[in-house]
Short mmCIF file of C-alpha atoms in Angstrom, two decimals:
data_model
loop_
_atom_site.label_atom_id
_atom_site.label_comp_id
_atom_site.label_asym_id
_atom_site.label_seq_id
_atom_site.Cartn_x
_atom_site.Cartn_y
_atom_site.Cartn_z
CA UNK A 12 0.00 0.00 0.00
CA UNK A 13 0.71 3.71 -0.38
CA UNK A 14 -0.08 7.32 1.19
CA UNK A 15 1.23 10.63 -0.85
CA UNK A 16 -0.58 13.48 -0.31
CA UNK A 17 -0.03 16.52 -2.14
CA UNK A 18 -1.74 20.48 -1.10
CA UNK A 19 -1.92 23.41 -2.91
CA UNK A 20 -2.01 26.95 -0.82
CA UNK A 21 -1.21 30.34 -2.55
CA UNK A 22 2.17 29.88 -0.70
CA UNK A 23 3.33 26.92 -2.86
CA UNK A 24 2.76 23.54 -2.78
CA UNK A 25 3.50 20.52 -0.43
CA UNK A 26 4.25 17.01 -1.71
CA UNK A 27 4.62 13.84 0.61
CA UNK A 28 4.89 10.03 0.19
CA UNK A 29 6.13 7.11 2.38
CA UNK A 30 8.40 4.40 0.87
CA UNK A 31 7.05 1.12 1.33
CA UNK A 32 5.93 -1.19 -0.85
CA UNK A 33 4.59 -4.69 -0.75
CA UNK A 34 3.25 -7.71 -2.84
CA UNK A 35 1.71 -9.58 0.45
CA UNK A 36 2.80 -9.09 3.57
CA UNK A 37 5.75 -11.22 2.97
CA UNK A 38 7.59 -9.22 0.12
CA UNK A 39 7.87 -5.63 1.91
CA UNK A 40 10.46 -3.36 0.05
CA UNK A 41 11.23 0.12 -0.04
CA UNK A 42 10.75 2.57 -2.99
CA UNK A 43 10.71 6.03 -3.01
CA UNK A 44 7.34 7.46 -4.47
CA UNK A 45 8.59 10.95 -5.17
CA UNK A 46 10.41 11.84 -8.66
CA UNK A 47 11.44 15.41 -9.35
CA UNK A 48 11.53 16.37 -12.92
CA UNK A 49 13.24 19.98 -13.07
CA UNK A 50 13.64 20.84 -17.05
CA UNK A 51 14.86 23.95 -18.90
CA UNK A 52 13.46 26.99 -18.69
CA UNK A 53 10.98 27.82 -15.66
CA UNK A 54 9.23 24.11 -14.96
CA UNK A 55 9.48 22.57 -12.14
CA UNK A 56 7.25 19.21 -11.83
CA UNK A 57 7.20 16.34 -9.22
CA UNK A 58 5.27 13.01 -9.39
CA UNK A 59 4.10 11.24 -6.85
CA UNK A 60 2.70 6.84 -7.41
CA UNK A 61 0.62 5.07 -6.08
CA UNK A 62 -0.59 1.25 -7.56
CA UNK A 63 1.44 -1.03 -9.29
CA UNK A 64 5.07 -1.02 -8.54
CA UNK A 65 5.85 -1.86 -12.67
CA UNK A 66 3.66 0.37 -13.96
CA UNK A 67 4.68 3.99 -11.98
CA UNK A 68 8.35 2.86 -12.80
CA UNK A 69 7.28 2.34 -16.43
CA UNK A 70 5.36 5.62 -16.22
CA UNK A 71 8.31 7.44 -14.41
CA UNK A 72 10.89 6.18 -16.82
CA UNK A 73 8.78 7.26 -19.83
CA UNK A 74 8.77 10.88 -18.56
CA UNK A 75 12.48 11.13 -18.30
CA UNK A 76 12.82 9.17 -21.38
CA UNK A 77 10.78 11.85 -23.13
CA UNK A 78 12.74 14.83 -21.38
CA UNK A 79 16.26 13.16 -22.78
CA UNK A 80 15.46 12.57 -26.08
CA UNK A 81 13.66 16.11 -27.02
CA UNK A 82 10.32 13.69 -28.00
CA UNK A 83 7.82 16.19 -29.50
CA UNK A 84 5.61 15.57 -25.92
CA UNK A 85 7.24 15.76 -23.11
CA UNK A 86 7.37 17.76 -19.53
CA UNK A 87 10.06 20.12 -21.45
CA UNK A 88 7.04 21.69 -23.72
CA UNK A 89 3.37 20.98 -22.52
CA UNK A 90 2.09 24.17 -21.71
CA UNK A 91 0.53 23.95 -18.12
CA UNK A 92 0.24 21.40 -15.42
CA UNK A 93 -3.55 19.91 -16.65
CA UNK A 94 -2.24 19.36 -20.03
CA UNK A 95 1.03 17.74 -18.54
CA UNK A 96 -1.44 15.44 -16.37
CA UNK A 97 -2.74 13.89 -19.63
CA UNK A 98 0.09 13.33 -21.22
CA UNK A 99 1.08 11.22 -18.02
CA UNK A 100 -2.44 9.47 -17.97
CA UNK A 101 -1.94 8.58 -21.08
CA UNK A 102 1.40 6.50 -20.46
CA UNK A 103 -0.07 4.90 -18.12
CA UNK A 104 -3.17 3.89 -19.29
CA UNK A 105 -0.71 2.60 -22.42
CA UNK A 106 0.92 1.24 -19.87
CA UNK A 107 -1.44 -0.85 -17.97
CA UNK A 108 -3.52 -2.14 -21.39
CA UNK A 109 0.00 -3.59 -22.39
CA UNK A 110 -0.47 -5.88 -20.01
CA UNK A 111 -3.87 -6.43 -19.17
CA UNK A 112 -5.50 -7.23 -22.63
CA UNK A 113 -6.91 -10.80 -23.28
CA UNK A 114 -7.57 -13.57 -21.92
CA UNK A 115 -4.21 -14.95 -20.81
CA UNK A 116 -2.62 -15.62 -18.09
CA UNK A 117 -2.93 -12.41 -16.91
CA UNK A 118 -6.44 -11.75 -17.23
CA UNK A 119 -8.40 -10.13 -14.05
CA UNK A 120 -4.68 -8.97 -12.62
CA UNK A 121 -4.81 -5.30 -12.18
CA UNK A 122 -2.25 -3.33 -13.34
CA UNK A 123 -3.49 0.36 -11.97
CA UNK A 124 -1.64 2.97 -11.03
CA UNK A 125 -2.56 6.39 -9.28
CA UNK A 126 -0.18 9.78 -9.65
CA UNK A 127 -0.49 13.19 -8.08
CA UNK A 128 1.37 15.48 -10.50
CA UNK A 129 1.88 19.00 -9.29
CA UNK A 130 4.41 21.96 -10.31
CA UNK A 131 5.10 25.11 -11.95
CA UNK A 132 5.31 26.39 -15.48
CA UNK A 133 6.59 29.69 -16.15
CA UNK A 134 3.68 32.27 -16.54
CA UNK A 135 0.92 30.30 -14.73
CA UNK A 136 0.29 29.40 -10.70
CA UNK A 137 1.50 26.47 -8.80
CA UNK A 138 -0.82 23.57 -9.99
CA UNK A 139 -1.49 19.92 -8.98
CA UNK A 140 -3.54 16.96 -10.36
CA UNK A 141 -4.85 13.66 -9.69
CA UNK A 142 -4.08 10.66 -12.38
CA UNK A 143 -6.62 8.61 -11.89
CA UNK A 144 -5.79 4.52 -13.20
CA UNK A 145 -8.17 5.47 -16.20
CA UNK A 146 -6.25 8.09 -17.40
CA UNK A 147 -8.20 11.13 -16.84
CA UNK A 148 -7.54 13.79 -13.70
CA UNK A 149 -8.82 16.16 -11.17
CA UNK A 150 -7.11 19.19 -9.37
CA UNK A 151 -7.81 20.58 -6.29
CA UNK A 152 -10.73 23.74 -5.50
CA UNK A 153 -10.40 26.42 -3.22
CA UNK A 154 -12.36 24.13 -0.56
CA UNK A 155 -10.42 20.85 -1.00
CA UNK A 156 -6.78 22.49 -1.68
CA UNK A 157 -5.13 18.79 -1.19
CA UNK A 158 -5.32 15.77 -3.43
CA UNK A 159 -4.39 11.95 -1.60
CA UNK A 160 -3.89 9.05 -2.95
CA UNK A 161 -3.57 5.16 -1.65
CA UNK A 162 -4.53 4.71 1.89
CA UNK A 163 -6.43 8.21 2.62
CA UNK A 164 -8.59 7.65 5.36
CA UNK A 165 -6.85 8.15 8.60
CA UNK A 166 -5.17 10.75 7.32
CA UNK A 167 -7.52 12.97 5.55
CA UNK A 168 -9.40 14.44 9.23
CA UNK A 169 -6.48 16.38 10.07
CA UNK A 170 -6.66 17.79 6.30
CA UNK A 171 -9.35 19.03 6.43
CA UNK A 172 -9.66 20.36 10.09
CA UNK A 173 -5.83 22.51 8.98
CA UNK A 174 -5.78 23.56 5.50
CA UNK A 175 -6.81 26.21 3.60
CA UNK A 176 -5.61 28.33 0.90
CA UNK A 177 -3.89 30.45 3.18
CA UNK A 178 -1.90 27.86 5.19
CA UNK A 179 1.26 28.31 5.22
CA UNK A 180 4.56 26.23 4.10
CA UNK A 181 5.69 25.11 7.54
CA UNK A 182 1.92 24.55 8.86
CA UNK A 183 1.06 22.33 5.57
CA UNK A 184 4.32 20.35 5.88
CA UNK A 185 3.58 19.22 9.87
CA UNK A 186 -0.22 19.10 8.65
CA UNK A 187 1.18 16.32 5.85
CA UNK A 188 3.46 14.71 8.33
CA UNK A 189 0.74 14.28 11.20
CA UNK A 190 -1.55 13.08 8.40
CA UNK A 191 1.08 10.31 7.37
CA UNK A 192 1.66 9.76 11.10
CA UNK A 193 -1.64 8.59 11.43
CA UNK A 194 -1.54 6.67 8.75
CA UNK A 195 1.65 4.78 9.56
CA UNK A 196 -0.44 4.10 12.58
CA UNK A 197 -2.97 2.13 11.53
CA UNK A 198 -2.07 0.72 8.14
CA UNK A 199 1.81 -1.53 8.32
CA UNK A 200 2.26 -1.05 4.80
CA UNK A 201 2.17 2.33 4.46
CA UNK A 202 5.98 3.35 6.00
CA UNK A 203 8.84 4.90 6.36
CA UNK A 204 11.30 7.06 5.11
CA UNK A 205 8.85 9.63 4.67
CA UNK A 206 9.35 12.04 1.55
CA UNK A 207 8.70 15.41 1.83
CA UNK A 208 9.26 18.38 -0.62
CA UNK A 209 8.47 21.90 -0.40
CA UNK A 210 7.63 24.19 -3.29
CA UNK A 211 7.50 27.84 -2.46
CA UNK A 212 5.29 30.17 -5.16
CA UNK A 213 7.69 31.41 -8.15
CA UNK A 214 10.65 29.69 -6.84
CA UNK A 215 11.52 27.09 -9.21
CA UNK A 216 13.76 25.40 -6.45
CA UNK A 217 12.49 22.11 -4.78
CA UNK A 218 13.14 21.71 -1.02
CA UNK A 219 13.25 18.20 -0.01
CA UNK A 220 13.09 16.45 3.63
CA UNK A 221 13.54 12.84 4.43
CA UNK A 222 12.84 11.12 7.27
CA UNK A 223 14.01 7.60 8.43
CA UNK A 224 12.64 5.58 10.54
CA UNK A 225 14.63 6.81 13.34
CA UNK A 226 14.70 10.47 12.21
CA UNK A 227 14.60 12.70 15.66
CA UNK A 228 11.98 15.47 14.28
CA UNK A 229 9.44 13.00 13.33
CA UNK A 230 9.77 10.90 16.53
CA UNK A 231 9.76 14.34 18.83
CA UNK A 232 6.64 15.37 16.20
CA UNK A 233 4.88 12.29 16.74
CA UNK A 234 5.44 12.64 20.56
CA UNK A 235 4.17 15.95 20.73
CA UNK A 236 0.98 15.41 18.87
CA UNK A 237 0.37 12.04 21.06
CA UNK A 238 0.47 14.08 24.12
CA UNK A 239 -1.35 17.50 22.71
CA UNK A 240 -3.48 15.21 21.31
CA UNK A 241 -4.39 13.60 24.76
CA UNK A 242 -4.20 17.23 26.39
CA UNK A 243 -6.93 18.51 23.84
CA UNK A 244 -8.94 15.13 24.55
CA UNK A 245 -9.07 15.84 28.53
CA UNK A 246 -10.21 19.32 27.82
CA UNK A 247 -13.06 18.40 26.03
CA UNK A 248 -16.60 19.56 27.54
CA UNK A 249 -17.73 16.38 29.84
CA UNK A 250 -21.26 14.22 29.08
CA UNK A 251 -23.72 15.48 31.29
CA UNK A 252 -25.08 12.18 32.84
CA UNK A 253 -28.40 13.71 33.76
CA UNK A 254 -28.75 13.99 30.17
CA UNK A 255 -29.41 10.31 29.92
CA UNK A 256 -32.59 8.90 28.68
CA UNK A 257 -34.90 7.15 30.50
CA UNK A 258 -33.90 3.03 30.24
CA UNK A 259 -35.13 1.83 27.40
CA UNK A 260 -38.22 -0.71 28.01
CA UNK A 261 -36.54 -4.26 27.85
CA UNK A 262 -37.01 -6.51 24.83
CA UNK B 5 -22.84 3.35 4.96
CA UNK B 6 -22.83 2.75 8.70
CA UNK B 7 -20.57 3.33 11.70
CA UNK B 8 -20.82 1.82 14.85
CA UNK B 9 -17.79 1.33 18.21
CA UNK B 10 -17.85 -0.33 21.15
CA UNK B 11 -15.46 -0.22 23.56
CA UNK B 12 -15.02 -2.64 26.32
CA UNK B 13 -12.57 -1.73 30.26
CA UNK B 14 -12.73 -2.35 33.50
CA UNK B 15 -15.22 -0.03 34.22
CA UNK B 16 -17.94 -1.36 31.25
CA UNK B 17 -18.78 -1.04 28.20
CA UNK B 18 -19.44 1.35 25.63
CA UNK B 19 -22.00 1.58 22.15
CA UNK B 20 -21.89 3.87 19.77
CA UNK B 21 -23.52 4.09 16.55
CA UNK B 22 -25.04 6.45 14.43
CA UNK B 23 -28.53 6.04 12.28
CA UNK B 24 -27.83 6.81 8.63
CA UNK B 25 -28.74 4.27 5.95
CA UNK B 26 -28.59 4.56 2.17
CA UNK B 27 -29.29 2.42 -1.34
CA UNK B 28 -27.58 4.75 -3.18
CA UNK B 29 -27.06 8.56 -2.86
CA UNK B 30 -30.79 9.50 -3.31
CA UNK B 31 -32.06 7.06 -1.09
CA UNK B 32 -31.24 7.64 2.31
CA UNK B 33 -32.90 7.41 5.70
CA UNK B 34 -32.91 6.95 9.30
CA UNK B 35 -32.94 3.95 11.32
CA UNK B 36 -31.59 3.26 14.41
CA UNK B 37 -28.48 0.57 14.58
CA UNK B 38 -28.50 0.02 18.34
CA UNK B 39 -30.65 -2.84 19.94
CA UNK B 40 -30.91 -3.52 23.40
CA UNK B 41 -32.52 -7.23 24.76
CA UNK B 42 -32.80 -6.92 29.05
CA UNK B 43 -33.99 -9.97 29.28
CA UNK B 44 -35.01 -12.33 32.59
CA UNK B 45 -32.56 -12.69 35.30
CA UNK B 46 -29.12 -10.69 35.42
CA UNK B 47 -28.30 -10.73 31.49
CA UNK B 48 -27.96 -7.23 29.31
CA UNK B 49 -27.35 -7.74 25.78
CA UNK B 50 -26.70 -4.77 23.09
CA UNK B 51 -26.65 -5.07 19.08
CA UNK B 52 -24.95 -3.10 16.91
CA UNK B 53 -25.24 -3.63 13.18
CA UNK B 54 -24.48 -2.68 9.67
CA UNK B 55 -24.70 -4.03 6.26
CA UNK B 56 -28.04 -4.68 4.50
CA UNK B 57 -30.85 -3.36 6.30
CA UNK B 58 -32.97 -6.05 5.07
CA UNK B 59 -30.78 -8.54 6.60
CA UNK B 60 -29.96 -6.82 10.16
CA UNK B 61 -33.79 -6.38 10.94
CA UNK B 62 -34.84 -10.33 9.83
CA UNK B 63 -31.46 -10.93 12.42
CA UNK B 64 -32.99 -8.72 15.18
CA UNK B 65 -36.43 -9.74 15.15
CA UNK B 66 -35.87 -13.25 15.10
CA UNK B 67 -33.39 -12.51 17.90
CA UNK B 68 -36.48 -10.69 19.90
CA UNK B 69 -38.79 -13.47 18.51
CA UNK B 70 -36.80 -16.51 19.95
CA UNK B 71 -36.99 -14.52 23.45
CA UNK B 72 -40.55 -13.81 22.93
CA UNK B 73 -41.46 -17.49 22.39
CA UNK B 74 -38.95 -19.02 25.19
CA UNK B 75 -37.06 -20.91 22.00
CA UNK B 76 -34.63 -23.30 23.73
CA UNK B 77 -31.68 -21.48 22.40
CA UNK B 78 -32.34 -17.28 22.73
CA UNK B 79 -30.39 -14.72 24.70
CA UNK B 80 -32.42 -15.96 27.52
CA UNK B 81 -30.38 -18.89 28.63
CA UNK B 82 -26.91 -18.77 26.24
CA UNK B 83 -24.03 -18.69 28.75
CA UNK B 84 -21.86 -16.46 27.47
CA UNK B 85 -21.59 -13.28 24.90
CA UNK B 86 -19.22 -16.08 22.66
CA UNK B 87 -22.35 -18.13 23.17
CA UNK B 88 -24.64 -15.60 22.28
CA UNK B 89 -22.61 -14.68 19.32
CA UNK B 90 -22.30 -17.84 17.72
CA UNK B 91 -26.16 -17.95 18.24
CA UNK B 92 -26.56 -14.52 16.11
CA UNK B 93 -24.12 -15.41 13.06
CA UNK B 94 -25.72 -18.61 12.74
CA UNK B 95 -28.84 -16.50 12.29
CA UNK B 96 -27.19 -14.01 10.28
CA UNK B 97 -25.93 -16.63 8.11
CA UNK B 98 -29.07 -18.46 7.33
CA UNK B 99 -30.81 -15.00 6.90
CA UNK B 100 -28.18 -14.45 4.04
CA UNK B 101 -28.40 -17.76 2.51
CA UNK B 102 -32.18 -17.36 1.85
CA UNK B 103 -32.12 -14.92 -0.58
CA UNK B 104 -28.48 -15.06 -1.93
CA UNK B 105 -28.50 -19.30 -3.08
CA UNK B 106 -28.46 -19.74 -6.82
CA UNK B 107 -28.47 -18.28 -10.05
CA UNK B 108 -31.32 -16.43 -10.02
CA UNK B 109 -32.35 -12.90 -10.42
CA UNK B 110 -30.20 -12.45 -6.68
CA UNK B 111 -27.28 -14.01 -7.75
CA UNK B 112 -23.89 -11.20 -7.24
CA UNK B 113 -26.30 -9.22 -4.82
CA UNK B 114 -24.45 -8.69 -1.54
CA UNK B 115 -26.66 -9.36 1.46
CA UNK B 116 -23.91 -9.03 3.98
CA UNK B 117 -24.38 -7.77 7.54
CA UNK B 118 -22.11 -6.99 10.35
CA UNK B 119 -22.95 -7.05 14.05
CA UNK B 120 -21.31 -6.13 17.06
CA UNK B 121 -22.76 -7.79 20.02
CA UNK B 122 -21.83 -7.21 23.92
CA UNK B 123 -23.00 -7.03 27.22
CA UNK B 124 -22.70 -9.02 30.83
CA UNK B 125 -24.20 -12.82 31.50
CA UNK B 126 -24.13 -13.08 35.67
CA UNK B 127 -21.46 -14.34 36.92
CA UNK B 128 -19.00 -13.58 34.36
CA UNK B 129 -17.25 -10.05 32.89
CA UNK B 130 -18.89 -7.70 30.36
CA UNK B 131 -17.58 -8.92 26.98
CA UNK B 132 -17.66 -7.32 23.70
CA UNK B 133 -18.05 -9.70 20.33
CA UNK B 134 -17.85 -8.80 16.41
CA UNK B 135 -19.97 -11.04 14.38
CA UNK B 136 -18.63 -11.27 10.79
CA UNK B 137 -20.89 -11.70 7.52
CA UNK B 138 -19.56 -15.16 7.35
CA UNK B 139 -21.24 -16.03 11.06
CA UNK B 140 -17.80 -16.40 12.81
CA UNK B 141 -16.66 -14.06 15.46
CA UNK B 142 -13.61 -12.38 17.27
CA UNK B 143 -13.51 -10.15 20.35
CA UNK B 144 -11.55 -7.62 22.22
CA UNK B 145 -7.75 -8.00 23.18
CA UNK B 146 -6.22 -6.07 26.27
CA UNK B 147 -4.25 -3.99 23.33
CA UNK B 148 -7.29 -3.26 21.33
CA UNK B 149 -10.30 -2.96 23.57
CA UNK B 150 -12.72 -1.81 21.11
CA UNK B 151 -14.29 -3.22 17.81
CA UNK B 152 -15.59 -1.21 14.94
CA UNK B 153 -18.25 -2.05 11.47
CA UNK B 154 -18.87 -0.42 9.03
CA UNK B 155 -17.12 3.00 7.66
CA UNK B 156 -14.03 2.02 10.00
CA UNK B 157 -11.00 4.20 9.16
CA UNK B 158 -12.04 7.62 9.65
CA UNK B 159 -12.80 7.17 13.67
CA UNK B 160 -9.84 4.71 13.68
CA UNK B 161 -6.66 6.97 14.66
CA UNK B 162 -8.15 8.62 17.85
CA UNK B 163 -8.93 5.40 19.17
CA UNK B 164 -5.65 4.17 19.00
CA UNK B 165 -4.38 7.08 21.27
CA UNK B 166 -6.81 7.50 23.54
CA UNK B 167 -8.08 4.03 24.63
CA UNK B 168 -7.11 1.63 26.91
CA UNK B 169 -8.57 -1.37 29.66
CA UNK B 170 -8.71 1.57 32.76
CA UNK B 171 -9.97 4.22 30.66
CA UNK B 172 -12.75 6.16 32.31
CA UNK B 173 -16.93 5.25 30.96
CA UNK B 174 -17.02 9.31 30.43
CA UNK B 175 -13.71 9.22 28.60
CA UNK B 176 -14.71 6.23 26.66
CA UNK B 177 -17.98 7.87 25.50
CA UNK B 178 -16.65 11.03 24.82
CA UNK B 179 -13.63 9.65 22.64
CA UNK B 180 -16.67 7.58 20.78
CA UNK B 181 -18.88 10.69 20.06
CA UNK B 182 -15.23 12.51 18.98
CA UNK B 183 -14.86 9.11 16.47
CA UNK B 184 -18.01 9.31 15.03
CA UNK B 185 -17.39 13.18 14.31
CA UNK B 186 -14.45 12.59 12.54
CA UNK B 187 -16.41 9.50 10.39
CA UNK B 188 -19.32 11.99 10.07
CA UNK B 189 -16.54 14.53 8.41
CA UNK B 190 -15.38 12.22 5.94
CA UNK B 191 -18.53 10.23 4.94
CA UNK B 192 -21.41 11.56 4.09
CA UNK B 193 -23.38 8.21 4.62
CA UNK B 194 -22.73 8.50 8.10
CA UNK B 195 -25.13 10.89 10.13
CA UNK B 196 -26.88 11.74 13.01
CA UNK B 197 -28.82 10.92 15.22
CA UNK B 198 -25.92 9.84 17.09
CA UNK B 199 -26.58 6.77 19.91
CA UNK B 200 -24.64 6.00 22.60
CA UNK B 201 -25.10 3.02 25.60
CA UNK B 202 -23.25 3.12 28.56
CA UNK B 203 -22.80 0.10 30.65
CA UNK B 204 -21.07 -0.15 33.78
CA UNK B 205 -19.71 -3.36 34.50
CA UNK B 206 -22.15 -5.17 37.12
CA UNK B 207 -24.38 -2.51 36.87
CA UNK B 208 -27.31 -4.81 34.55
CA UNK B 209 -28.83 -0.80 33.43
CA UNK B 210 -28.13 0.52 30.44
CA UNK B 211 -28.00 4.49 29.94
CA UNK B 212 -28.77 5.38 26.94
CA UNK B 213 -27.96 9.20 25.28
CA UNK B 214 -29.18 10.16 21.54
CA UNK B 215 -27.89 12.78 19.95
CA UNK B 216 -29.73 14.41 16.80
CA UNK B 217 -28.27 16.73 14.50
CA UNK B 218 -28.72 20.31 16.83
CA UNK B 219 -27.57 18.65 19.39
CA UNK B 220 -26.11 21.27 21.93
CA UNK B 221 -23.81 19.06 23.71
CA UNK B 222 -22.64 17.71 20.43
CA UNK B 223 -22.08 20.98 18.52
CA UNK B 224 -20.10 22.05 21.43
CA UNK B 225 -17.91 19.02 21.52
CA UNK B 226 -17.45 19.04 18.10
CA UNK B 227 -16.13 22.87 18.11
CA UNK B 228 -14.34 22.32 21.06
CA UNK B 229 -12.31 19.59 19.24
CA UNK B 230 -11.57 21.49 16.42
CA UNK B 231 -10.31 24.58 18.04
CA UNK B 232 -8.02 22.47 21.00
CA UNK B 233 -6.43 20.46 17.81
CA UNK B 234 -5.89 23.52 15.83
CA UNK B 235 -4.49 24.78 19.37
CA UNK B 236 -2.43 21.25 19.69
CA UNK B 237 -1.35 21.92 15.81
CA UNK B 238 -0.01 24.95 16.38
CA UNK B 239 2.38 24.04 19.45
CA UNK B 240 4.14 21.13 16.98
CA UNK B 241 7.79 21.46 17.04
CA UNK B 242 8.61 23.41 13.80
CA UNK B 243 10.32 21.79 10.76
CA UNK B 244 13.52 22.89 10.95
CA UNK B 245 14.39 24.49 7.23
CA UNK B 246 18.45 23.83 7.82
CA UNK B 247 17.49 20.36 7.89
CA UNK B 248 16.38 19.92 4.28
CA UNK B 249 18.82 18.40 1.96
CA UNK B 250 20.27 19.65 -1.20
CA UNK B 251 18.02 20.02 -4.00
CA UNK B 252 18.48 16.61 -6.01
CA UNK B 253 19.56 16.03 -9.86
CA UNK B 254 17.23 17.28 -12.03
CA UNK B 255 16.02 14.80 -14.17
#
C-alpha cells in the first residue's frame, strides 16, 4: 500500500509520500514514491505513485525518457500542469492495457496505477492533479486544496480540520506529516522514510526532507501530537449524565 | 454506509452508533443501529449492526422473537456473549443464505451484515463480540479494547491514542462521540442521530444518550475539538528548514 498526499495553498505547494511497498505481507520493500523532474526553462514538476510497482516505474521512466530525447511531448514543452497530467495518464493507461488485454494468463490482474502530479510552469500558478488509473484527472478547489492518494482515510481528518488556501509552508508540511503519522499508525504497509518536498510560489527550487525511521523530528513530532493530542482530549466539555434517557423498556 | 464502536474496560462497556442508511445517494434514511434485549434474570445484551438493512432487521427480530417465544436457544439462557454470538451469526448466516442461493435474479447481490454484540451474563465479565458476515466471530484483546463495522478508518486513529482497559466510561464515551465526528466529516453516509449506551460493568442498566443533529452538547464538543487540535497543531515542534537536503539532480 501507499499514502502521498499533495496540497496546494497560494504559498506553494507541499508534496509527501512514504516508501514502502509490498506484494503480500511477505515481500515488503522500499521505494521512493517521489520523482522530481526539473527541465529547462521555468518548470518545475514532481510526481508522486501510487498502484502497481511496474507500472509507476514504467510511467516514471517514460517521462524522463521523453525529457532526454527532445520527444515532440514531453514535460520540457506541454504548456501547463492539466495538459502535462494527460500526457502522463496517457502512459499509463498505455501502460497498464500492455499488459492487461486478453484472456491470458494475466487476465483479471490489475495493473493500476494512481499519480499526483503538481508543479510550476513559467507564466501560470503552482498547480497539482490527480491521475486517476483510467487516465483522466482532477485538481484541487479552493475548498479541497489537497489531493491523496492510496490509503487516505486516517489521514484525511487532520486535512481538512488545517488547510486552507492560506496555510502556510511550515503549517502544511507538519499538517502532511501528522496526516502520514496517522496513517503509519494504523495501516503496516504504508511506512517509512517519509518524503517530503516543499515548493515555495515562483521559486523554481524544490526543497526536499527525508525522514528515516529513526529520524529525531518526526519521533519528537509524533510525541508531541500524542500528548497535545491527549491534552486537547481531557479538555473536552464532559457528558452530562443527567442527560441520559430514560432506560429503554426491555425486549 | 454505517458506523458503529464499542469499547469494552474495567469499568464497562461502551456503544456507539449512528442512524444513517442509504441504497444509493438519493435514497437515504434513518434507522436506528443500536438494539438492546434486558432480558429475565441478570443478562444485558446490546446489538450493533451494519450491512443490508434487510438482513440486520430479519437478524434482530428473530433474535427478539426466539426470546418472545422461550425458543430453547435465545439470549435468555446462552451462557456467554461467545455463546450468544455464535447464536446470532448462525442467524445471520441463514438469513443471508435465503435470498443469496443460486443463479437467479439475486445471484452477485451482496446481502452481507455486520454485528457487534456485547454485554454481561451473571457471573461472568462484560464482553464485547464482532460477528462477521460469514457467522464467525472475534472479540476484544487487552491492546485493542474496542471493535468497529462499518465506515471504520475515519474514527480509527483517535482510538488508538486515547483508549485503553482503565480508561474512564465518560472518557470512553466522549472519545466515541469525537470518532463518530471525525467519520461523520469524511462520509457523508454516516449521520446523526448519534446513539450512545453506557454500561457499567455489574451494573445490569443501560444508559442510553441520543444525539440528533442540533444537538447542543454535540455541537459544542465538536467545536471544542476542532479549536483544542488547531491549538495542539499549532504548538508542533517546527520543521527545521536547515534540515532539508540539497536540491536533487534534475532529471
Amino acid at each position: 500500500m501507499t499514502y502521498c498526499v499533495a496540497i496546494t495553498m497560494d504559498a506553494g505547494l507541499i508534496f509527501c509520500s512514504d516508501s514502502r511497498t509490498n506484494a503480500g505481507v511477505d515481500q515488503v520493500s522500499t521505494y521512493s514514491k517521489m520523482f522530481h523532474y526539473k527541465v529547462s526553462g521555468e518548470r518545475e514538476f514532481v510526481v508522486l505513485s501510487a498502484g502497481n510497482l511496474a507500472t509507476t516505474q514504467a510511467v516514471v521512466s517514460q517521462i524522463k525518457r521523453d525529457i532526454r530525447d527532445d520527444a515532440s511531448t514531453s514535460l520540457k514543452n506541454l504548456p501547463d500542469i492539466s495538459e502535462a497530467a494527460s500526457y502522463l495518464g496517457e502512459i499509463s493507461r498505455q501502460e497498464q492495457e500492455k499488459h492487461s488485454g486478453g484472456g491470458g494468463p494475466n487476465a483479471g490482474a490489475s495493473f493500476e496505477a494512481s499519480f499526483i502530479l503538481g508543479g510550476q510552469v513559467e507564466g501560470d500558478k503552482p498547480r497539482l492533479a490527480m491521475v486517476y488509473p483510467q487516465g483522466n484527472h482532477i485538481t484541487t478547489s479552493k475548498d479541497t486544496p489537497y489531493l491523496q492518494i492510496g490509503e487516505s482515510k486516517y489521514g484525511k481528518p487532520i486535512l481538512d480540520r488545517i488547510l486552507s488556501r492560506t496555510t502556510s509552508l511550515e503549517d502544511a508540511s507538519r499538517c502532511a506529516l501528522v496526516s502520514m503519522d496517522s496513517t503509519m499508525r494504523s495501516n503496516l504497509t504504508v511506512g517509512p522514510p517519509i518524503e517530503l518536498a516543499v515548493y515555495a510560489t515562483d521559486s523554481f527550487n524544490l526543497t526536499r526532507f527525508r525522514f528515516d525511521d529513526d529520524d529525531e523530528y518526526l519521533r519528537e513530532l509524533k510525541k508531541a501530537w500524542d500528548q497535545y493530542l491527549i491534552e486537547a482530549f481531557d479538555r473536552l466539555p464532559p457528558l452530562q449524565w443527567s442527560d441520559a434517557q430514560s432506560p429503554d423498556e426491555s425486549a
